PDB file of C-alpha atoms and ligand atoms in Angstrom:
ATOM      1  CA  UNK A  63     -17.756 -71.716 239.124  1.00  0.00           C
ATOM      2  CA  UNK A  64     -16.441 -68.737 241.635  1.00  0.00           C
ATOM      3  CA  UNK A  65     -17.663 -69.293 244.876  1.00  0.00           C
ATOM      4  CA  UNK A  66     -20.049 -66.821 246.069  1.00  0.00           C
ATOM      5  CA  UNK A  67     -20.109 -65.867 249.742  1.00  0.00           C
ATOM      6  CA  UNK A  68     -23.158 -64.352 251.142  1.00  0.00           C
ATOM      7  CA  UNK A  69     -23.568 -61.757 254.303  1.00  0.00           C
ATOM      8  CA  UNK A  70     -26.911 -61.464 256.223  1.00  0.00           C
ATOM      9  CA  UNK A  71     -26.570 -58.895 258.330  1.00  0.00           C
ATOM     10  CA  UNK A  72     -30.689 -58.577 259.082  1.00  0.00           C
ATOM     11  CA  UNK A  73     -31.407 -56.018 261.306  1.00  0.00           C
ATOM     12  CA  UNK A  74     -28.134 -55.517 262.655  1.00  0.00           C
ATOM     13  CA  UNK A  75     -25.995 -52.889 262.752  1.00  0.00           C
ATOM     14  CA  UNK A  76     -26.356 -48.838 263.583  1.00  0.00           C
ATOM     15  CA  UNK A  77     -25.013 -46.709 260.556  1.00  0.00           C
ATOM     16  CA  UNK A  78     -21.693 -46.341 261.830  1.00  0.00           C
ATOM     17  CA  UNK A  79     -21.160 -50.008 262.572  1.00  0.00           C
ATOM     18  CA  UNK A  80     -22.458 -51.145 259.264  1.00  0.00           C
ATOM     19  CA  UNK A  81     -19.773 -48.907 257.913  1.00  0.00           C
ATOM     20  CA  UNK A  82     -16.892 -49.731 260.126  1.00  0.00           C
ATOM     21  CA  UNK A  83     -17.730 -53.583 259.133  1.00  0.00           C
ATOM     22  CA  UNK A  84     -17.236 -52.440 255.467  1.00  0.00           C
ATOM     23  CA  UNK A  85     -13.978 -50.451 255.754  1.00  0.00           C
ATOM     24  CA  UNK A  86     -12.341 -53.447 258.093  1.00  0.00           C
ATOM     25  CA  UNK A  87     -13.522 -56.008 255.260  1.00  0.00           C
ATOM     26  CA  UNK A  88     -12.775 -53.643 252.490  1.00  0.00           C
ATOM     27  CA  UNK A  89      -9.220 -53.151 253.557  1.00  0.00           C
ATOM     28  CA  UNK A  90      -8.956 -57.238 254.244  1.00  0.00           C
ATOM     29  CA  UNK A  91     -10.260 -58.327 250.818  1.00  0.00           C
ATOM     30  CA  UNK A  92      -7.637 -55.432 249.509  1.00  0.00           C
ATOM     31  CA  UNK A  93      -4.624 -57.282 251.124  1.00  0.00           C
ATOM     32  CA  UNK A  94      -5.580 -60.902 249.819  1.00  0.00           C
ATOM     33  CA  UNK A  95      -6.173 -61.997 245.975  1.00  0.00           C
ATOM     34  CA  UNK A  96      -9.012 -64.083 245.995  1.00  0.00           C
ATOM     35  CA  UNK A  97      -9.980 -65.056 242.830  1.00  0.00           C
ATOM     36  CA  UNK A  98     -12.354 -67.962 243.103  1.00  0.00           C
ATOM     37  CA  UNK A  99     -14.245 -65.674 245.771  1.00  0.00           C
ATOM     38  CA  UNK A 100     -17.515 -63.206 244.517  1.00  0.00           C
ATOM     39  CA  UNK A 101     -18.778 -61.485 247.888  1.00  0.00           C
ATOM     40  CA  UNK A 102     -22.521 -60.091 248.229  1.00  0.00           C
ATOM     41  CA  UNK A 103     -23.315 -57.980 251.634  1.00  0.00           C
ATOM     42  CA  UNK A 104     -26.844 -57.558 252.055  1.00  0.00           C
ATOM     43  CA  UNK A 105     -27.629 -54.908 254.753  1.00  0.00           C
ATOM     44  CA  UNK A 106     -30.694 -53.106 256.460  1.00  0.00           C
ATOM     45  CA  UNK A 107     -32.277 -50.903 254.179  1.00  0.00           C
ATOM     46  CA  UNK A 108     -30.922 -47.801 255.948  1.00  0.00           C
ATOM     47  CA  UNK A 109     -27.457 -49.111 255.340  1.00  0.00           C
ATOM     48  CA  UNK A 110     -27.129 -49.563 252.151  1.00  0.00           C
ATOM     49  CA  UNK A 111     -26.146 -46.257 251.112  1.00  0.00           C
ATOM     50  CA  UNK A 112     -22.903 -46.350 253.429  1.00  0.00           C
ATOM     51  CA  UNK A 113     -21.863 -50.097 252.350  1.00  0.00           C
ATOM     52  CA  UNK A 114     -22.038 -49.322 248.271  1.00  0.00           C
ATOM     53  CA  UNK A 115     -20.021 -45.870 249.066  1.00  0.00           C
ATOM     54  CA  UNK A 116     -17.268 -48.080 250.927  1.00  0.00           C
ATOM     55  CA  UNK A 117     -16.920 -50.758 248.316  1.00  0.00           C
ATOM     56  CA  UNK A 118     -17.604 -48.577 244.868  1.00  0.00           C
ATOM     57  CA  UNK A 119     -14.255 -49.207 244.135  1.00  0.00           C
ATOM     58  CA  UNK A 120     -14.314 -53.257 245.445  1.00  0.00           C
ATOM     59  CA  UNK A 121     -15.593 -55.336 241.956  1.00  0.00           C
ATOM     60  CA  UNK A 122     -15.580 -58.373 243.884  1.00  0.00           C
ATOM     61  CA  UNK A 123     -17.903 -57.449 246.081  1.00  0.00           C
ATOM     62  CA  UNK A 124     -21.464 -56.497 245.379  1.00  0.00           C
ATOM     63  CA  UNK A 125     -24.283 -55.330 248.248  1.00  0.00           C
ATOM     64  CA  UNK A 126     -27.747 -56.685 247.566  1.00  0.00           C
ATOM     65  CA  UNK A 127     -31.228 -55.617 249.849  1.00  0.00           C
ATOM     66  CA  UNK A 128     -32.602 -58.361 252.172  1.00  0.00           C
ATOM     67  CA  UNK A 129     -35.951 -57.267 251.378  1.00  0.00           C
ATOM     68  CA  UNK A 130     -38.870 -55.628 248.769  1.00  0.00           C
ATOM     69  CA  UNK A 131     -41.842 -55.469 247.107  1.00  0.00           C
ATOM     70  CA  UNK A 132     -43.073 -56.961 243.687  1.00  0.00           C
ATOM     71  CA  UNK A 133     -45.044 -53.870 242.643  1.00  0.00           C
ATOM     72  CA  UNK A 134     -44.095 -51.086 240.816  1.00  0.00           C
ATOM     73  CA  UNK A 135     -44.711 -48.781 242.863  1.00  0.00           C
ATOM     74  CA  UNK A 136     -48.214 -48.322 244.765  1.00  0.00           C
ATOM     75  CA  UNK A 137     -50.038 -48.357 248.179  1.00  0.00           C
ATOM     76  CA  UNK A 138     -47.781 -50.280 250.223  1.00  0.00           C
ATOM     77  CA  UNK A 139     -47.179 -48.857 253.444  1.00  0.00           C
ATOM     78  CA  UNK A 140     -44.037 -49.502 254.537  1.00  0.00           C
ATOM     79  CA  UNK A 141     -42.748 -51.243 251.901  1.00  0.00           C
ATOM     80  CA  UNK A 142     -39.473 -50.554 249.404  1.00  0.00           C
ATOM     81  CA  UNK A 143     -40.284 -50.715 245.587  1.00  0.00           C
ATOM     82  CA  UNK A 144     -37.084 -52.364 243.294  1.00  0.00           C
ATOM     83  CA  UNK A 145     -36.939 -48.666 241.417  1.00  0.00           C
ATOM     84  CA  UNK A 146     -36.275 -47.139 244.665  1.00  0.00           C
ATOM     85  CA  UNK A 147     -32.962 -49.982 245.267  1.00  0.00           C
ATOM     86  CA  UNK A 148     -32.209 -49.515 241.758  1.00  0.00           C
ATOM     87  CA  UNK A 149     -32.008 -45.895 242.201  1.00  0.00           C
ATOM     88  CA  UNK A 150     -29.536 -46.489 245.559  1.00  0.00           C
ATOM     89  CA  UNK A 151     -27.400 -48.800 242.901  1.00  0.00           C
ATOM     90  CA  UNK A 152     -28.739 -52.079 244.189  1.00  0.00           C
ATOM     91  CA  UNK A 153     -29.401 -54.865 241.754  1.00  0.00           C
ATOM     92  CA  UNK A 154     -29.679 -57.555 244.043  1.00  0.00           C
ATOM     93  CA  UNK A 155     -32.003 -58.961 246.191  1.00  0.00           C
ATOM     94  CA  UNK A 156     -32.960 -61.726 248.842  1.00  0.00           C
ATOM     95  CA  UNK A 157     -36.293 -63.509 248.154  1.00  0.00           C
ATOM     96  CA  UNK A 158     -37.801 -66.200 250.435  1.00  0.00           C
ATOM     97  CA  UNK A 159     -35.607 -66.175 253.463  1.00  0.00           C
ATOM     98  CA  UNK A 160     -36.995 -68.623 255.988  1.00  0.00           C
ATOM     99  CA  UNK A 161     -37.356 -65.643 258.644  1.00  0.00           C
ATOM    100  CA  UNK A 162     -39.784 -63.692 256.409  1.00  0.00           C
ATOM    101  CA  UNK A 163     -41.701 -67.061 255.563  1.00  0.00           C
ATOM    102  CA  UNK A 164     -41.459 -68.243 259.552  1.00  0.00           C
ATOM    103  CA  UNK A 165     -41.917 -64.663 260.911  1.00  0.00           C
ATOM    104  CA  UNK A 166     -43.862 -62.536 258.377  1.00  0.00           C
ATOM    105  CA  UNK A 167     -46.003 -64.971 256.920  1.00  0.00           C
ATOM    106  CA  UNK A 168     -44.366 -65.002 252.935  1.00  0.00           C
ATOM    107  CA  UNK A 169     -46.574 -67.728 251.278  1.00  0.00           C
ATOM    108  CA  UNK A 170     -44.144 -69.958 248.461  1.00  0.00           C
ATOM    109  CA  UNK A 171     -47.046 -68.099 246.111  1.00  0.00           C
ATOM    110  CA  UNK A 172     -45.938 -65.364 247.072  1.00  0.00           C
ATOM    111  CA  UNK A 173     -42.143 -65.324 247.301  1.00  0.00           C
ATOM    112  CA  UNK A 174     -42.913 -66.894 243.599  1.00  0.00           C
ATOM    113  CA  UNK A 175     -43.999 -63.327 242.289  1.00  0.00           C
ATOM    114  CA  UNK A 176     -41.393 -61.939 244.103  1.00  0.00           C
ATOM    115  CA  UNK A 177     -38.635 -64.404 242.305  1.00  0.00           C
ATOM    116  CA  UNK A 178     -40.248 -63.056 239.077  1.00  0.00           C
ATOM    117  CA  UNK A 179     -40.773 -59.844 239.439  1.00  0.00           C
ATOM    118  CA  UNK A 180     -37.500 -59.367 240.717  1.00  0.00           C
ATOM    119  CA  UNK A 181     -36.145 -61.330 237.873  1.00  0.00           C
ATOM    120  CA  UNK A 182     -38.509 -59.877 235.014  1.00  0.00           C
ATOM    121  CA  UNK A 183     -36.767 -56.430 236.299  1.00  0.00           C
ATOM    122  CA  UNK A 184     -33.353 -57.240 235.861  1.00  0.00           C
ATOM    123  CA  UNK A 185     -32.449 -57.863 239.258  1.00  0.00           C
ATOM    124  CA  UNK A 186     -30.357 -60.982 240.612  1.00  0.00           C
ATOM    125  CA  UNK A 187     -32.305 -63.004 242.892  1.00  0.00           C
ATOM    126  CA  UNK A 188     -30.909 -65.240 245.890  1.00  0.00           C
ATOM    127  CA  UNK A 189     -33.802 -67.110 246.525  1.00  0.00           C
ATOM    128  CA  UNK A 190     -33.995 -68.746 249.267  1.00  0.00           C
ATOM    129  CA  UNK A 191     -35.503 -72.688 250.780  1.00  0.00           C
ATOM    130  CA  UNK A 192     -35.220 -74.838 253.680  1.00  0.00           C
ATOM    131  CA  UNK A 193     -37.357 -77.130 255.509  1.00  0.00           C
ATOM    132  CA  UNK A 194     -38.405 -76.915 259.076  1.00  0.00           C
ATOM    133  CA  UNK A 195     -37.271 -79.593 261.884  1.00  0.00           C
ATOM    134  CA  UNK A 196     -40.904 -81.056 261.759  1.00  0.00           C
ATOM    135  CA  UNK A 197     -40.928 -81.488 257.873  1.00  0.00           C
ATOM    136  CA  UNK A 198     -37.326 -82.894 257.812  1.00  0.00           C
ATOM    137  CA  UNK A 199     -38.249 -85.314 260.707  1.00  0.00           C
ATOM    138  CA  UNK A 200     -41.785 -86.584 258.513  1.00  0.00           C
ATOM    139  CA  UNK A 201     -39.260 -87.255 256.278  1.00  0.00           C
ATOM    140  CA  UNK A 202     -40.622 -84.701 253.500  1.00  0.00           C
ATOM    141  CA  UNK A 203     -37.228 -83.301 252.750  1.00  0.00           C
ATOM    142  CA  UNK A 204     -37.086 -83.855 249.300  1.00  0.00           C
ATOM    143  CA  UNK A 205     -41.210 -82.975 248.812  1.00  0.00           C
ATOM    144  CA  UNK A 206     -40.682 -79.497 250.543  1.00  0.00           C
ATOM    145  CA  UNK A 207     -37.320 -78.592 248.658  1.00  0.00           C
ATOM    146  CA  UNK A 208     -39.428 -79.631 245.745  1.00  0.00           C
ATOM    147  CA  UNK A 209     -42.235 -77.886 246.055  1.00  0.00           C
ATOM    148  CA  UNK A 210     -40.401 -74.213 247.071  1.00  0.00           C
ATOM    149  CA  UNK A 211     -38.250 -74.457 244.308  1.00  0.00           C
ATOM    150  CA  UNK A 212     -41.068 -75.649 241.762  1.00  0.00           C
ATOM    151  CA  UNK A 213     -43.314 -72.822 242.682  1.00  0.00           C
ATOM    152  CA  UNK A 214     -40.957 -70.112 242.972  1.00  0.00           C
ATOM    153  CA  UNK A 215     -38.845 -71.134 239.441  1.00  0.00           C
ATOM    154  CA  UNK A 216     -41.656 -71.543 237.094  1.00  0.00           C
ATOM    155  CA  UNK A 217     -42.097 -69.925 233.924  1.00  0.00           C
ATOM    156  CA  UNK A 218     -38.914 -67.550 234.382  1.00  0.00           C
ATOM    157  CA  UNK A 219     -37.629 -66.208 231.157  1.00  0.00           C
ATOM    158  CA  UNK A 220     -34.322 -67.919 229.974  1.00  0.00           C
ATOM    159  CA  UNK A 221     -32.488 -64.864 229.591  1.00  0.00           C
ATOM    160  CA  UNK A 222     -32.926 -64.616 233.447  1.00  0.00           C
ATOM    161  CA  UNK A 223     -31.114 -67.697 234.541  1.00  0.00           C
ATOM    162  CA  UNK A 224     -27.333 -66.148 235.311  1.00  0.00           C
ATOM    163  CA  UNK A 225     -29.056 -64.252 237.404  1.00  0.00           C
ATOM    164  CA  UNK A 226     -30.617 -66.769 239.721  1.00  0.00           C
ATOM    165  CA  UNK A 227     -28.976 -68.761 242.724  1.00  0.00           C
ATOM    166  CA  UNK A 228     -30.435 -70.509 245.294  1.00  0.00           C
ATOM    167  CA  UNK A 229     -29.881 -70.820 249.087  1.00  0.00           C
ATOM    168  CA  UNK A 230     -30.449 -74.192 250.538  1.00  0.00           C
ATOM    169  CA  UNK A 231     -31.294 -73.310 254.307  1.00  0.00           C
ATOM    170  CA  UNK A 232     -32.518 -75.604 257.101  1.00  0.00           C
ATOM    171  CA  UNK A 233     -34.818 -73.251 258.973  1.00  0.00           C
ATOM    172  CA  UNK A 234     -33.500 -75.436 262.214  1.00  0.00           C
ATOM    173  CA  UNK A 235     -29.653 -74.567 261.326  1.00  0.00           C
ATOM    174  CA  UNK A 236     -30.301 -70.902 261.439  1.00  0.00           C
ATOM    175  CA  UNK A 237     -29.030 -68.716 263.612  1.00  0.00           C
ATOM    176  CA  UNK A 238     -29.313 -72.123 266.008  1.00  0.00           C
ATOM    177  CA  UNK A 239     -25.537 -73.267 266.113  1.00  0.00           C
ATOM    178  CA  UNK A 240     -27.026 -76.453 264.887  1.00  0.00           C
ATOM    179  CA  UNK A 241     -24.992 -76.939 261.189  1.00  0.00           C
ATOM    180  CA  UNK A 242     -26.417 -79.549 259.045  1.00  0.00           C
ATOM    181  CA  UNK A 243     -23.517 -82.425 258.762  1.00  0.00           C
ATOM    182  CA  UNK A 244     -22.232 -83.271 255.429  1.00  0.00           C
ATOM    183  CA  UNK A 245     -24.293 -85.812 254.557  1.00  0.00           C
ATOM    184  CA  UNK A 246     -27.665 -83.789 255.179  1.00  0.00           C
ATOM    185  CA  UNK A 247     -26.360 -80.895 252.827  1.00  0.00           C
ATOM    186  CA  UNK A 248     -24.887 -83.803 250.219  1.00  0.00           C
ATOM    187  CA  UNK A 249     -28.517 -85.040 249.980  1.00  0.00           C
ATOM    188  CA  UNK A 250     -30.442 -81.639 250.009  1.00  0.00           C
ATOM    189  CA  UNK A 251     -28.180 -79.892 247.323  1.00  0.00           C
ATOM    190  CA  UNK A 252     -28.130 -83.254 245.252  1.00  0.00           C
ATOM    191  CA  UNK A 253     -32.185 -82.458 245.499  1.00  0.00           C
ATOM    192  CA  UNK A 254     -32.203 -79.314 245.003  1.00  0.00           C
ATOM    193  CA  UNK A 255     -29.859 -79.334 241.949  1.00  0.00           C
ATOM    194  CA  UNK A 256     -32.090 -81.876 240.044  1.00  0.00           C
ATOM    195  CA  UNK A 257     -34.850 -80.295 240.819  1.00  0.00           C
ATOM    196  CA  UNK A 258     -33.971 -77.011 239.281  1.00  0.00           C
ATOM    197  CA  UNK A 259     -32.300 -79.098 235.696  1.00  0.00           C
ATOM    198  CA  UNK A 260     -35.762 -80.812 236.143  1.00  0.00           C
ATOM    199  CA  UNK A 261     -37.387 -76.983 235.811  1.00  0.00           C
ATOM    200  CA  UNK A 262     -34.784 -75.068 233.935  1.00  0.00           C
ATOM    201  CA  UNK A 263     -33.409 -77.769 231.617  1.00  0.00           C
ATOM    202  CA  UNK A 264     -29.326 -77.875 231.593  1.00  0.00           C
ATOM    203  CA  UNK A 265     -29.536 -74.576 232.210  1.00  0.00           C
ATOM    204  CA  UNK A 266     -30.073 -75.361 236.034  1.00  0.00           C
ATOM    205  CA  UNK A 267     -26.803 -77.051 236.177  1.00  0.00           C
ATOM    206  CA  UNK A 268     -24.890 -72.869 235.861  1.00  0.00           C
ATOM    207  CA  UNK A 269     -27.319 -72.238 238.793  1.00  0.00           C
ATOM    208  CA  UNK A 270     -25.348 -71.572 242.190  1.00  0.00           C
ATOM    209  CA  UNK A 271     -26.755 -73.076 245.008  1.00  0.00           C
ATOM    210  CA  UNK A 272     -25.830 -72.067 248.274  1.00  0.00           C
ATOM    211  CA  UNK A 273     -25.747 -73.702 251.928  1.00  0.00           C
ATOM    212  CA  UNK A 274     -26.765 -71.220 254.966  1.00  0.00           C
ATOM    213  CA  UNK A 275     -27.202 -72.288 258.538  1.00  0.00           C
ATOM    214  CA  UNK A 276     -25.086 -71.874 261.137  1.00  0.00           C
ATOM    215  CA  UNK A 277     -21.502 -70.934 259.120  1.00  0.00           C
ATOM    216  CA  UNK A 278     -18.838 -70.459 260.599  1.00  0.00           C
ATOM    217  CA  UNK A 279     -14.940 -69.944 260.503  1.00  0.00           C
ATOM    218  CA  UNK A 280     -14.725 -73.943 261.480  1.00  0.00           C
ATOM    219  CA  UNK A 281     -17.094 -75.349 258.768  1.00  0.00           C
ATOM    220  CA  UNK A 282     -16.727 -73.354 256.096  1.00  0.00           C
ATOM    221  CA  UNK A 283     -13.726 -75.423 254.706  1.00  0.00           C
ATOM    222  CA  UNK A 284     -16.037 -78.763 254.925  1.00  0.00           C
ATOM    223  CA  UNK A 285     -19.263 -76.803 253.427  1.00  0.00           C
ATOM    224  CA  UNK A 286     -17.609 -76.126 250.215  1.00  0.00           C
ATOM    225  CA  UNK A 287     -15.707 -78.667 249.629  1.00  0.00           C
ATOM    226  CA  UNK A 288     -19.351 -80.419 248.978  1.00  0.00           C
ATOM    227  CA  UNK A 289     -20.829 -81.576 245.732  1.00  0.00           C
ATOM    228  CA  UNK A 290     -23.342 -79.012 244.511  1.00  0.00           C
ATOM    229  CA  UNK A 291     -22.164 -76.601 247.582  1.00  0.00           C
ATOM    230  CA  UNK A 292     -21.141 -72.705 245.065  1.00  0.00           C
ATOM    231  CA  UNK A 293     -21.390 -70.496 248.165  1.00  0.00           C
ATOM    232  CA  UNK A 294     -22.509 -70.414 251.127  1.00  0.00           C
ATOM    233  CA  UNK A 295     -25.168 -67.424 252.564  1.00  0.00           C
ATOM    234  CA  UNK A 296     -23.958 -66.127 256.322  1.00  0.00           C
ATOM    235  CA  UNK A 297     -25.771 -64.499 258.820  1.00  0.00           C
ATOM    236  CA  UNK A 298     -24.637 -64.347 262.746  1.00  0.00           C
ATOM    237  CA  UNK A 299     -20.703 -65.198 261.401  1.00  0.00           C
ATOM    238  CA  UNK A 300     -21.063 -62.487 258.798  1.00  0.00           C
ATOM    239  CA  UNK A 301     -21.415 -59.702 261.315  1.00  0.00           C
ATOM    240  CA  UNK A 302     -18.151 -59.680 262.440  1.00  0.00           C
ATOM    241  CA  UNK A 303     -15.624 -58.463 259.587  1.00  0.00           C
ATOM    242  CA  UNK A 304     -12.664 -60.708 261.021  1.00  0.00           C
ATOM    243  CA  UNK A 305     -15.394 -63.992 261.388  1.00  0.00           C
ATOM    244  CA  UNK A 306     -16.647 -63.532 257.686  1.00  0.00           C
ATOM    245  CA  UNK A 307     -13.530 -62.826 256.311  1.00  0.00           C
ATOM    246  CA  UNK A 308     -11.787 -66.132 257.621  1.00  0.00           C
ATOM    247  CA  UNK A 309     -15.257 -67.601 255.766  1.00  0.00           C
ATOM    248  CA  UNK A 310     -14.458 -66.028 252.376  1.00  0.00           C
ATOM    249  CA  UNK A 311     -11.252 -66.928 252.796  1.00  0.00           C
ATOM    250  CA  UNK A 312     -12.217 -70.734 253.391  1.00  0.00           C
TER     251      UNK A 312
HETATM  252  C1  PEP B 486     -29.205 -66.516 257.489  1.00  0.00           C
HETATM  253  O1  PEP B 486     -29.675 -65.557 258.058  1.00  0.00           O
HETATM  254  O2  PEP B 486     -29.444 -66.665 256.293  1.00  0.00           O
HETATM  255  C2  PEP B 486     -28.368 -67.446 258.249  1.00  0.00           C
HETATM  256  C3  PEP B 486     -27.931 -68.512 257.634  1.00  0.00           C
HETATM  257  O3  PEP B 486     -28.088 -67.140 259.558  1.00  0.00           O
HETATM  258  P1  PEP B 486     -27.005 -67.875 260.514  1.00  0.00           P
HETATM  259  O4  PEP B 486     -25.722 -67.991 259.742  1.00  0.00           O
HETATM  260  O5  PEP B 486     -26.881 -66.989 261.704  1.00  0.00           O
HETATM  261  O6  PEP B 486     -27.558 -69.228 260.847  1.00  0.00           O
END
């Protein structure tokens, strides 16, 4: 399976940065031949348009939104409809990041419909779990992974499936410094991969599942060299084209 690495960049970035980062990354990925590698950017909203232009010509890199909403289109102040990325050329998307469950209140019900919707649209969906420092220290590790991924992959079509991957991220190793060790992402992917055969059949096995929290230059190498560890989903690290790039390159 290629490794998939995954850049954050939340709100980050004016225009002109977000498009410097792409050129500097653009012309590193150009110089290197990294085959096992599949890269996915996902800027603001705003900056979308200026990442795709930079990397039309990149295939190994795709740019994905960090954020919508599973309507067709409708009342929803504020919000961005999947037509409206489609129509920029996005076809991928974030669902369930731990900062929009922490911080804007996403229910798993209701990053569930997004999963599906997204899905059900022909989108590819990173969707994304993690338990918080209280839940891992009750010892309900397992029971939280379990019940985020049960909710949100339920009753997906098959056809779907090569479309899905998961992100396995410890809301306390985000944007913290604080990297889970080996051993804690050995035992969370390990979980998180039978639970999704358990839901998806042997299908689940093709299912890339991620590790985000706290990445860096000096643990990527370790990270994915893991059992179950197909990519690994960057924020803070990913901002800086140098910083990501010695990730990708890991
Ligand atoms: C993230 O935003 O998904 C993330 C993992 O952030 P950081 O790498 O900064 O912890």
């Amino acid at each position: 399976m290629q490794k998939i690495i995954a850049a954050n960049w939340k709100m980050y970035k004016s225009r002109q940065e977000a498009r410097k980062t792409a050129v500097d990354l653009r012309g590193m990925l150009a110089a290197e031949d990294l085959p096992g590698k599949r890269v996915v950017i996902f800027p603001s909203f705003t900056n979308i348009p200026d990442v795709l232009d930079v990397f039309a010509a990149t295939p190994c890199v795709a740019v994905g939104a960090q954020n919508f909403y599973p309507a067709s289109e409708g009342a929803y102040t504020g919000e961005i409809s999947l037509a409206m990325l489609g129509d920029m050329g996005v076809s991928q998307v974030l669902a369930g990041h731990s900062e929009r469950r922490h911080l804007l209140g996403e229910t798993d019900e209701f990053v569930a419909r997004k999963t599906s919707f997204a899905l059900n649209q022909g989108f590819s969906v990173m969707l994304c779990i993690g338990e918080t420092l209280a839940e891992r220290e009750a010892g309900d590790l397992v029971r939280i992974l379990s019940r985020q991924t049960g909710s949100a992959l339920a009753d997906l079509p098959e056809d779907c499936l090569a479309r899905l991957s998961v992100a396995y991220e410890p809301v306390w190793a985000i944007g913290t410094g604080k990297v889970a060790g080996p051993a804690e992402v050995l035992e969370a992917h390990a979980a998180v991969r039978s639970r999704v055969v358990r839901i998806l059949g042997d299908a689940g096995r093709n299912v890339p599942i991620l590790y985000g929290g706290s990445v860096k230059p000096d643990n990527a190498v370790t990270l994915l060299e893991l059992d179950n560890v197909d990519g690994l989903l960057v924020g803070g690290a990913s901002l800086n084209a140098e910083s990501f790039m010695q990730i990708v390159r890991a």
